mmCIF file of C-alpha atoms in Angstrom:
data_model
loop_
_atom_site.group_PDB
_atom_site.id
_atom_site.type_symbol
_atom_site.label_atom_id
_atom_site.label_comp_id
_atom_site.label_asym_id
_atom_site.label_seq_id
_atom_site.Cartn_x
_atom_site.Cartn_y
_atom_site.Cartn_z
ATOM 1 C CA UNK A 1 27.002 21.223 27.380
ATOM 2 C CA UNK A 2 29.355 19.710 24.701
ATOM 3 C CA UNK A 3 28.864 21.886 21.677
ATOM 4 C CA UNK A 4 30.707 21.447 17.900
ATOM 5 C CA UNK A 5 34.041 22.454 17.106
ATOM 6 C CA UNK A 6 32.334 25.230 14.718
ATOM 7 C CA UNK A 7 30.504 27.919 16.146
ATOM 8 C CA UNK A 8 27.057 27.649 16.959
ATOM 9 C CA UNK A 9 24.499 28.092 14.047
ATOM 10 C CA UNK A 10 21.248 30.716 14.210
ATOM 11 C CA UNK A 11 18.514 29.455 12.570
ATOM 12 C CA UNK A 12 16.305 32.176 13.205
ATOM 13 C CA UNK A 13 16.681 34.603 15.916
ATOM 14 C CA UNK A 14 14.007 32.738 18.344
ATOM 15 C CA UNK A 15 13.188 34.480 21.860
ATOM 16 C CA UNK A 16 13.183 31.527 24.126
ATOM 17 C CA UNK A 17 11.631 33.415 26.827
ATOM 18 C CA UNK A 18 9.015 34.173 24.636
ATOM 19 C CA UNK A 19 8.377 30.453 23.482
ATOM 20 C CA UNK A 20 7.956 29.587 26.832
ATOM 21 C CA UNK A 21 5.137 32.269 27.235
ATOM 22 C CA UNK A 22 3.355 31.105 24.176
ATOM 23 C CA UNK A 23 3.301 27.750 25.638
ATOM 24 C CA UNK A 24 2.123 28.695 29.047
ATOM 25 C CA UNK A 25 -1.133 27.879 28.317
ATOM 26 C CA UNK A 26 -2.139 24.130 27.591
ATOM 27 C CA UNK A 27 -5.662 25.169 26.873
ATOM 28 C CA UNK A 28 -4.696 27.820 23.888
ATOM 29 C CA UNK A 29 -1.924 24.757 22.367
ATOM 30 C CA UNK A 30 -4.614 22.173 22.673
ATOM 31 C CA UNK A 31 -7.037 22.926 19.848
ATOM 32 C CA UNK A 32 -3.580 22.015 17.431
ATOM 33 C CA UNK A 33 -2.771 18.819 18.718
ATOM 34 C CA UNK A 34 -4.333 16.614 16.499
ATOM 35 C CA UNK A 35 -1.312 17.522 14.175
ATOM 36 C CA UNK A 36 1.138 16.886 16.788
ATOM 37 C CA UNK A 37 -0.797 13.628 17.195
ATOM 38 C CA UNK A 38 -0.545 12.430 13.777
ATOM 39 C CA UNK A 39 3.244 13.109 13.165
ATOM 40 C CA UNK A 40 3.705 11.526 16.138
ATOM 41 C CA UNK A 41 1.738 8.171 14.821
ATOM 42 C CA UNK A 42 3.826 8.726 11.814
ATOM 43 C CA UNK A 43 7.090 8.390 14.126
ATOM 44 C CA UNK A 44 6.238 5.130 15.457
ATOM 45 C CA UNK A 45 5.775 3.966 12.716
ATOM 46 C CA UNK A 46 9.419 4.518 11.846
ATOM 47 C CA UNK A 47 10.474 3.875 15.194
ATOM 48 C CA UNK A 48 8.684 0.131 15.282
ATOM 49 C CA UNK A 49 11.358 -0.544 12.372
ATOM 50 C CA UNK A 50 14.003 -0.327 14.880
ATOM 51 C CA UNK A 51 15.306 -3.005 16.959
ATOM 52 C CA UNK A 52 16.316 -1.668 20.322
ATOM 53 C CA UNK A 53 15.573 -2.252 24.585
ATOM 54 C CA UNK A 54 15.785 1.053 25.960
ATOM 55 C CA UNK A 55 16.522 1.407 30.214
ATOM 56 C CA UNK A 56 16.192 5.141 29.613
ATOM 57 C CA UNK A 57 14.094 7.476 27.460
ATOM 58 C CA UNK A 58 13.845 11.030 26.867
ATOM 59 C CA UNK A 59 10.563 12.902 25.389
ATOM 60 C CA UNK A 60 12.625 16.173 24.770
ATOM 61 C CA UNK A 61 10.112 18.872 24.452
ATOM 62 C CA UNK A 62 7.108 17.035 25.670
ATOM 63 C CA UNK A 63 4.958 19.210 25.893
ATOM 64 C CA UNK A 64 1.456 18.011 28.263
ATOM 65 C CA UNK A 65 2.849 14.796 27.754
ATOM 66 C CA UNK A 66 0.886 12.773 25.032
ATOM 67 C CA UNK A 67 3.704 10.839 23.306
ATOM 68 C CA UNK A 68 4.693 9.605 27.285
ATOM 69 C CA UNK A 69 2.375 6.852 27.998
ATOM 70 C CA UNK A 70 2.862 5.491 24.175
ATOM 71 C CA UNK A 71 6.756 5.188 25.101
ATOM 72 C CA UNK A 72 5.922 3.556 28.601
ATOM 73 C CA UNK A 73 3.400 1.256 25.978
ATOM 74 C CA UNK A 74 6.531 0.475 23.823
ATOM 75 C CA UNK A 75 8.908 -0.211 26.509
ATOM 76 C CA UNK A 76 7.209 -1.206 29.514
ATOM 77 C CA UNK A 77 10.356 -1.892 31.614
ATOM 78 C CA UNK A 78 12.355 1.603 30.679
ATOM 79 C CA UNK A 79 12.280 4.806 32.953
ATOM 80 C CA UNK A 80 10.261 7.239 30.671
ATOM 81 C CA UNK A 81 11.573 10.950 31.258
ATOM 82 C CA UNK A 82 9.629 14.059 30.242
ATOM 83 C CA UNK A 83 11.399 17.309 29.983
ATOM 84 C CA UNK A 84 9.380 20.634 28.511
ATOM 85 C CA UNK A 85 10.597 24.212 29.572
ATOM 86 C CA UNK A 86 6.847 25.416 30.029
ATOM 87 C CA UNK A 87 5.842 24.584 33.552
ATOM 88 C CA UNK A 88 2.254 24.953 32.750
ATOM 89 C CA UNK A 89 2.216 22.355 30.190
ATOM 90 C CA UNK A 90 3.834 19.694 32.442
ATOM 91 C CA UNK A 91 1.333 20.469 34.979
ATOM 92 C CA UNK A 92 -0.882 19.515 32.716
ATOM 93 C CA UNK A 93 0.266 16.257 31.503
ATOM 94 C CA UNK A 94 -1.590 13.271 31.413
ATOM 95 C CA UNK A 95 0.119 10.503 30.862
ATOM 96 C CA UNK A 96 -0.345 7.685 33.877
ATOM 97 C CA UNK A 97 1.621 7.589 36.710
ATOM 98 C CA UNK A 98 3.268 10.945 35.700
ATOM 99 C CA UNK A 99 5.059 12.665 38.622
ATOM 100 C CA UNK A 100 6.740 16.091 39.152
ATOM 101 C CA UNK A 101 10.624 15.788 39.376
ATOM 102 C CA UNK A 102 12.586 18.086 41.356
ATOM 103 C CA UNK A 103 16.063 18.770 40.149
ATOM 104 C CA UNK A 104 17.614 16.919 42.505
ATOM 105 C CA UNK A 105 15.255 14.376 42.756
ATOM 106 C CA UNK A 106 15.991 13.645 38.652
ATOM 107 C CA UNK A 107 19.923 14.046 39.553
ATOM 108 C CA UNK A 108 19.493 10.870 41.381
ATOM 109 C CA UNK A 109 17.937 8.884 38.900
ATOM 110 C CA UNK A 110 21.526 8.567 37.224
ATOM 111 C CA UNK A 111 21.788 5.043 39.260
ATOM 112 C CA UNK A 112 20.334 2.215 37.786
ATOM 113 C CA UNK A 113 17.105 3.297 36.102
ATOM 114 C CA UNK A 114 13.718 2.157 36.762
ATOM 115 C CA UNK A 115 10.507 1.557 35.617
ATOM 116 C CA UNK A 116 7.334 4.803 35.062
ATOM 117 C CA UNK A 117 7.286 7.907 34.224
ATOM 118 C CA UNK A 118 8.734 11.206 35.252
ATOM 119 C CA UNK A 119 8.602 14.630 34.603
ATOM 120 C CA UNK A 120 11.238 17.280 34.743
ATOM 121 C CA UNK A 121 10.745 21.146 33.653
ATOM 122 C CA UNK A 122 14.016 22.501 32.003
ATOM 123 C CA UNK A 123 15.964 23.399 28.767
ATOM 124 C CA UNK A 124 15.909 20.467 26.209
ATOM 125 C CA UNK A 125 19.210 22.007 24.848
ATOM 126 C CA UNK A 126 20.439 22.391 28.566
ATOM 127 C CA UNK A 127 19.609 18.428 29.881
ATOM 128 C CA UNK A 128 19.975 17.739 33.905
ATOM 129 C CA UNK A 129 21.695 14.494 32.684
ATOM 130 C CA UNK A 130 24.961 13.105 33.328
ATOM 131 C CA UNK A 131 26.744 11.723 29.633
ATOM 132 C CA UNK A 132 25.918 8.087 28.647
ATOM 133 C CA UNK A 133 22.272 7.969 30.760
ATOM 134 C CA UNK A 134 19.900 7.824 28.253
ATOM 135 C CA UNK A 135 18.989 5.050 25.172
ATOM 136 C CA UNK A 136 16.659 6.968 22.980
ATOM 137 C CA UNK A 137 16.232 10.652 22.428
ATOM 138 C CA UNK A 138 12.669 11.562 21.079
ATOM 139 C CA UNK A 139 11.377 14.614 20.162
ATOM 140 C CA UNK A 140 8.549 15.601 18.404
ATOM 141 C CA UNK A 141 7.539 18.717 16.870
ATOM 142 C CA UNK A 142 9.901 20.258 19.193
ATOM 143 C CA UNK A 143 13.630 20.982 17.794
ATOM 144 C CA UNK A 144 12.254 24.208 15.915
ATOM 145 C CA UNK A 145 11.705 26.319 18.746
ATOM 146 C CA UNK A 146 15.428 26.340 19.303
ATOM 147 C CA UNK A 147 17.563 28.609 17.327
ATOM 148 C CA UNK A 148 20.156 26.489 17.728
ATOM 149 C CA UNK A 149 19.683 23.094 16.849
ATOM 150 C CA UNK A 150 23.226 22.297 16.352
ATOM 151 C CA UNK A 151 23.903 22.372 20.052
ATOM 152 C CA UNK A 152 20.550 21.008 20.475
ATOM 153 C CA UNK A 153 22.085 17.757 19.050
ATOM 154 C CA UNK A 154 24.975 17.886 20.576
ATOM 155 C CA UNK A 155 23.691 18.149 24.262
ATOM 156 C CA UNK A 156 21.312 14.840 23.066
ATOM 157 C CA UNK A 157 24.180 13.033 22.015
ATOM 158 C CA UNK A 158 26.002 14.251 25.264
ATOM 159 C CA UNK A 159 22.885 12.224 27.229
ATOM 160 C CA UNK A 160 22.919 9.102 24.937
ATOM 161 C CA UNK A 161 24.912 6.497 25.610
ATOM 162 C CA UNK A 162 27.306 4.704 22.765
ATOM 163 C CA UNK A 163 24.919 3.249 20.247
ATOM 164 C CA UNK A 164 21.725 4.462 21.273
ATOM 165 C CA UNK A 165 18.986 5.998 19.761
ATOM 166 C CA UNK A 166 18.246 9.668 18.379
ATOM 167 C CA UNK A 167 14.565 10.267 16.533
ATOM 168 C CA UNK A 168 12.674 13.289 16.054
ATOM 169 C CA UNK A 169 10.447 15.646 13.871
ATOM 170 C CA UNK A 170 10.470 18.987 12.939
ATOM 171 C CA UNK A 171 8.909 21.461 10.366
ATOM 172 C CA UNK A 172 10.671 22.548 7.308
ATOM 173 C CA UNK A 173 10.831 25.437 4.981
ATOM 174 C CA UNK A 174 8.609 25.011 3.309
ATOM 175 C CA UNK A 175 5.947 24.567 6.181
ATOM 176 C CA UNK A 176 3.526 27.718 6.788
ATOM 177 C CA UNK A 177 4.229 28.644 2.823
ATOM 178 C CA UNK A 178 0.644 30.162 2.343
ATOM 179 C CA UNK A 179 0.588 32.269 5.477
ATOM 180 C CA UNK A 180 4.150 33.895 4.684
ATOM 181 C CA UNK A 181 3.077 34.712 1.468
ATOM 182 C CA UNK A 182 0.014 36.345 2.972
ATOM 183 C CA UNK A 183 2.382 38.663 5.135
ATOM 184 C CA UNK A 184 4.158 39.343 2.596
ATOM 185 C CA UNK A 185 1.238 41.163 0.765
ATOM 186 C CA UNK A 186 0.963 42.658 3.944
ATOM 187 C CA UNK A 187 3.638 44.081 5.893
ATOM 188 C CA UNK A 188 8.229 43.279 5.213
ATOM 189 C CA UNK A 189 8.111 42.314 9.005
ATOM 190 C CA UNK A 190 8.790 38.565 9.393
ATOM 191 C CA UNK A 191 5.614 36.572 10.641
ATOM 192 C CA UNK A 192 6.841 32.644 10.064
ATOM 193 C CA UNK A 193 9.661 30.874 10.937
ATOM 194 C CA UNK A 194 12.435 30.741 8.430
ATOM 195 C CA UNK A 195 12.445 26.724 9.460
ATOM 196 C CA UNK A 196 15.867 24.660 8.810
ATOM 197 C CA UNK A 197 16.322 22.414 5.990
ATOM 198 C CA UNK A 198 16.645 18.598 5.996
ATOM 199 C CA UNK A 199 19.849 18.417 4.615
ATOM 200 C CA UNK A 200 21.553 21.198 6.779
ATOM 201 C CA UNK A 201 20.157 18.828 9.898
ATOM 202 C CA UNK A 202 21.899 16.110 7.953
ATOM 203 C CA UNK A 203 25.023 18.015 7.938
ATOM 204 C CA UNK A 204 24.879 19.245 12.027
ATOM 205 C CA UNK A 205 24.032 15.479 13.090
ATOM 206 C CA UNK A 206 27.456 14.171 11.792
ATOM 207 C CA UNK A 207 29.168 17.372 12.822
ATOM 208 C CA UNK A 208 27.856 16.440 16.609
ATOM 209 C CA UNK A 209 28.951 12.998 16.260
ATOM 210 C CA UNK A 210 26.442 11.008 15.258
ATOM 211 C CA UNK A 211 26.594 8.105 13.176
ATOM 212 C CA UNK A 212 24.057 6.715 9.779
ATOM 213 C CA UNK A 213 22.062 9.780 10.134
ATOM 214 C CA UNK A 214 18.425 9.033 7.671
ATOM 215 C CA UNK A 215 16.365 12.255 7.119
ATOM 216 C CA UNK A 216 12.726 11.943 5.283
ATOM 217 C CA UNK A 217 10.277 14.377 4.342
ATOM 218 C CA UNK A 218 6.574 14.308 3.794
ATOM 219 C CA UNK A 219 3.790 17.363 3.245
ATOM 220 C CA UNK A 220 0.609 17.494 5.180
ATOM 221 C CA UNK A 221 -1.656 19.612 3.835
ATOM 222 C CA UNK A 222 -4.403 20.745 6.467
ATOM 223 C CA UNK A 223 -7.804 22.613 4.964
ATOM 224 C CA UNK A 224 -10.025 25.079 6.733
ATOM 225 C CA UNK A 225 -13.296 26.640 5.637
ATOM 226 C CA UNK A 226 -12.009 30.082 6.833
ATOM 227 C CA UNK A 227 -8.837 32.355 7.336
ATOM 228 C CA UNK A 228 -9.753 32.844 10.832
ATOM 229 C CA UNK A 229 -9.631 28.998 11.309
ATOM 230 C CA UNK A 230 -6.243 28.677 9.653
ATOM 231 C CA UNK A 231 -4.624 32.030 11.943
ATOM 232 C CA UNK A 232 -6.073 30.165 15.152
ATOM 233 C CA UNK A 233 -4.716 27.057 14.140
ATOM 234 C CA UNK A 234 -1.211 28.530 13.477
ATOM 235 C CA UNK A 235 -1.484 30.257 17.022
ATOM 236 C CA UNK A 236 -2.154 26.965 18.440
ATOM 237 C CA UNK A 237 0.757 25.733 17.211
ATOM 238 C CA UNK A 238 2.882 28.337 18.775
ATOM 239 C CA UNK A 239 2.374 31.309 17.139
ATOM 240 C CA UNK A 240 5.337 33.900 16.098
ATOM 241 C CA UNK A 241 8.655 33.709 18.853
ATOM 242 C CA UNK A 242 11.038 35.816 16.683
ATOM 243 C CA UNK A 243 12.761 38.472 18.380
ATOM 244 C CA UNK A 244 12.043 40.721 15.496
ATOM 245 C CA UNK A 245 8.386 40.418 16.163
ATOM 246 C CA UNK A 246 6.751 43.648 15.574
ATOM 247 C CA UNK A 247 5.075 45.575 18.921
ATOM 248 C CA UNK A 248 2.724 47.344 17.171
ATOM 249 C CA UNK A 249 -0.534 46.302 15.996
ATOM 250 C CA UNK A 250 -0.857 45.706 12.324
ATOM 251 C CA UNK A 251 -3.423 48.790 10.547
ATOM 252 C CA UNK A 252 -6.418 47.236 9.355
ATOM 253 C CA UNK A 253 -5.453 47.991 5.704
ATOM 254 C CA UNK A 254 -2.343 45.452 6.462
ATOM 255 C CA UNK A 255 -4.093 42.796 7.836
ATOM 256 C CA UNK A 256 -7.176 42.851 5.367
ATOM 257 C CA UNK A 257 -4.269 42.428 2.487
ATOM 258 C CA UNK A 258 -2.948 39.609 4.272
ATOM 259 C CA UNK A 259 -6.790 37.898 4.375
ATOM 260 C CA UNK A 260 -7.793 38.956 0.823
ATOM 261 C CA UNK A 261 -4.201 36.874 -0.412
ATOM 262 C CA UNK A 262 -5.434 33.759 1.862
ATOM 263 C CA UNK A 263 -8.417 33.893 -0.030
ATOM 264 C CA UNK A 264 -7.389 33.784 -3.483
ATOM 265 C CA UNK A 265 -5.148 30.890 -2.709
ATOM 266 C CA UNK A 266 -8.976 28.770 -2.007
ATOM 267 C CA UNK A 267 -8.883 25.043 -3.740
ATOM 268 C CA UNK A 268 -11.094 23.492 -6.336
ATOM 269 C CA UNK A 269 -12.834 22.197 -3.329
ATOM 270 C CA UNK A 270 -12.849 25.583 -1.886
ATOM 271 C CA UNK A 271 -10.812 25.262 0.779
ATOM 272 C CA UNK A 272 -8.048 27.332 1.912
ATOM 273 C CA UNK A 273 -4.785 24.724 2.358
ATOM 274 C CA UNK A 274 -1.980 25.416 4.671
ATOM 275 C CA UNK A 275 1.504 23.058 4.210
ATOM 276 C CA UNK A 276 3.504 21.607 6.643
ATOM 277 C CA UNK A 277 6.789 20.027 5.511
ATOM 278 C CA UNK A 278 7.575 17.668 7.957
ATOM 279 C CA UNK A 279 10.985 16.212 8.532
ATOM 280 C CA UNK A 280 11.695 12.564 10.513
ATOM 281 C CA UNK A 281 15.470 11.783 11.502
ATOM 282 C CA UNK A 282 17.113 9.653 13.888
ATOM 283 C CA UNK A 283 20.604 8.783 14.199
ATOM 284 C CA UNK A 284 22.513 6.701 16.527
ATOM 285 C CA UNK A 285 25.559 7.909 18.755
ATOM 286 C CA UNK A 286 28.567 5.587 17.598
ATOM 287 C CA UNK A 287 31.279 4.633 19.294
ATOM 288 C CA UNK A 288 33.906 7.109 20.003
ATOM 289 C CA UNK A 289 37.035 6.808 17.492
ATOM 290 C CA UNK A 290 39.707 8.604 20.094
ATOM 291 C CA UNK A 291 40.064 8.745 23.711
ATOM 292 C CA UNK A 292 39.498 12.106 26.282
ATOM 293 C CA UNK A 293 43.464 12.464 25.508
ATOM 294 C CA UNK A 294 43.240 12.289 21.995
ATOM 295 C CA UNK A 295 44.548 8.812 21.612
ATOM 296 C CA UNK A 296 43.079 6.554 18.453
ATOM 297 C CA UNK A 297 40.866 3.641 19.478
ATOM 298 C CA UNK A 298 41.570 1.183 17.328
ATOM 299 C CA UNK A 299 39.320 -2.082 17.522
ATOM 300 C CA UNK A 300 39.083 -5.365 15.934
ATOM 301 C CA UNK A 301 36.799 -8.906 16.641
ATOM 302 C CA UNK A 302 38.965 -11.561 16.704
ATOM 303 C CA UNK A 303 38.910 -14.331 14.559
ATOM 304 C CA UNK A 304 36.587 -16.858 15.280
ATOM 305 C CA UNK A 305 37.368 -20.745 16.390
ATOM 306 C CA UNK A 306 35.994 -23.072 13.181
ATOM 307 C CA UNK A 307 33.569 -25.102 15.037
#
């Protein structure tokens, strides 16, 4: 994997292993979906702005595969790839026409591509792709269960080919905002993600190599009649992967603090509110400036013939 000249940055210190296990089961992820569902809406949106005929696409982190048979609805002719490091969820995904790739099998699809869908379990941040094989990178909801996202970018702009497509969401830092406070009443043990900031994914795009990087925010607020709702949703979503997760079981004193501070933060409508700061890039992989030797490209249109 090509990685930046810098060394790698930690987000948060994320257990990989353990995001894999809180994604082994589809049916505990599924009651959370209908976020994942409307972000990804929202990313269509953007991506319907932009003017491209993708051969090859990528879901990075696809989870049971919902965003799949939208792509193959988008770009009927392209070879739709699915890649998700919880074998569980893939075995679960729906889209049409799905099928299980071996390695090797996939390996082989770096000929000419073709039409469908396919579905590979691996590392997003470790892709079974040769460089230049893929037109558009998507990812949704997916980059923050990395803790490095730096390299993350750099593998996807290892995959792309020269001026292809890069688009995906993420939470921010201020997603989750309620909850943390409620721990914080409760326990100093970290229960939330400290999630990346737009502009620091501004800043490791270009230092990958990509080009015209545009980063947007928006808050969704989701309401629930009860704490109980709002922890299960927040579970459903993935839950807590940090490696300084606590073993033991929180005392009941702890945990009823944490509850009590959920409930004084109830709306005028009575509702309790939970944020999610969503961020949307994309970014396109430019044309390289210098060759594998270091030499400077240098290139130029010539004139044009008056007609």
């Amino acid at each position: 994997m090509q990685v930046p000249a810098n060394p790698p940055k930690l987000s948060a210190p994320i257990d990989l292993e353990r995001v894999r296990t809180l994604f082994s089961r589809p049916e505990r992820i599924a009651t959370a979906d209908f976020l994942r569902r409307e972000v990804s809406s929202r990313m269509f949106d953007r991506l319907e702005l932009i003017k491209i005929a993708p051969q090859r696409v990528l879901d990075a982190g696809c989870g049971a595969g919902a965003d799949l048979p939208l792509l193959q609805k988008s770009y009927p002719a392209a070879q739709i790839l699915g890649i998700d490091a919880a074998d569980a969820m893939l075995r679960s995904a729906h889209a049409p026409g799905a099928k299980s790739s071996s390695l090797n099998q996939l390996l082989s699809k770096l000929l000419p591509s073709k039409s469908g869908v396919d579905l590979l379990c691996g590392d997003f941040a470790e892709l079974p792709l040769g460089p230049n094989t893929v037109d558009l990178v998507w990812s949704n909801l997916a980059l923050h269960w990395h803790p490095q996202p730096d390299r993350v970018f750099a593998e996807w702009r290892r995959v792309l080919r020269v001026n292809s497509l890069l688009m995906f969401s993420t939470f921010g830092p201020d997603s989750l905002r309620e909850l943390r406070t409620a721990f914080a009443e409760a326990d100093l043990a970290p229960h939330v993600l400290p999630f990346v900031d737009m502009h620091d994914f501004g800043d490791q795009l270009v230092e990958a190599g990509f080009s015209t990087p545009v980063l947007d925010m928006e808050t969704i607020t989701v309401t629930y009649d009860t704490p109980q709702a709002l922890l299960s949703d927040v579970r459903a979503l993935g839950g807590n992967p940090l490696t300084t997760l606590r073993r033991s079981m929180m005392g009941k004193q702890a945990w009823q603090r944490m509850l009590d501070t959920l409930e004084r933060g109830r709306r005028s409508d009575g509702k309790l509110g939970l944020t999610f700061e969503v961020i949307y890039g994309h970014a396109f992989r430019p044309a390289p400036k210098v060759t594998s030797k270091g030499e400077v490209i240098i290139r130029f249109d010539p004139p044009r013939q008056p007609r």
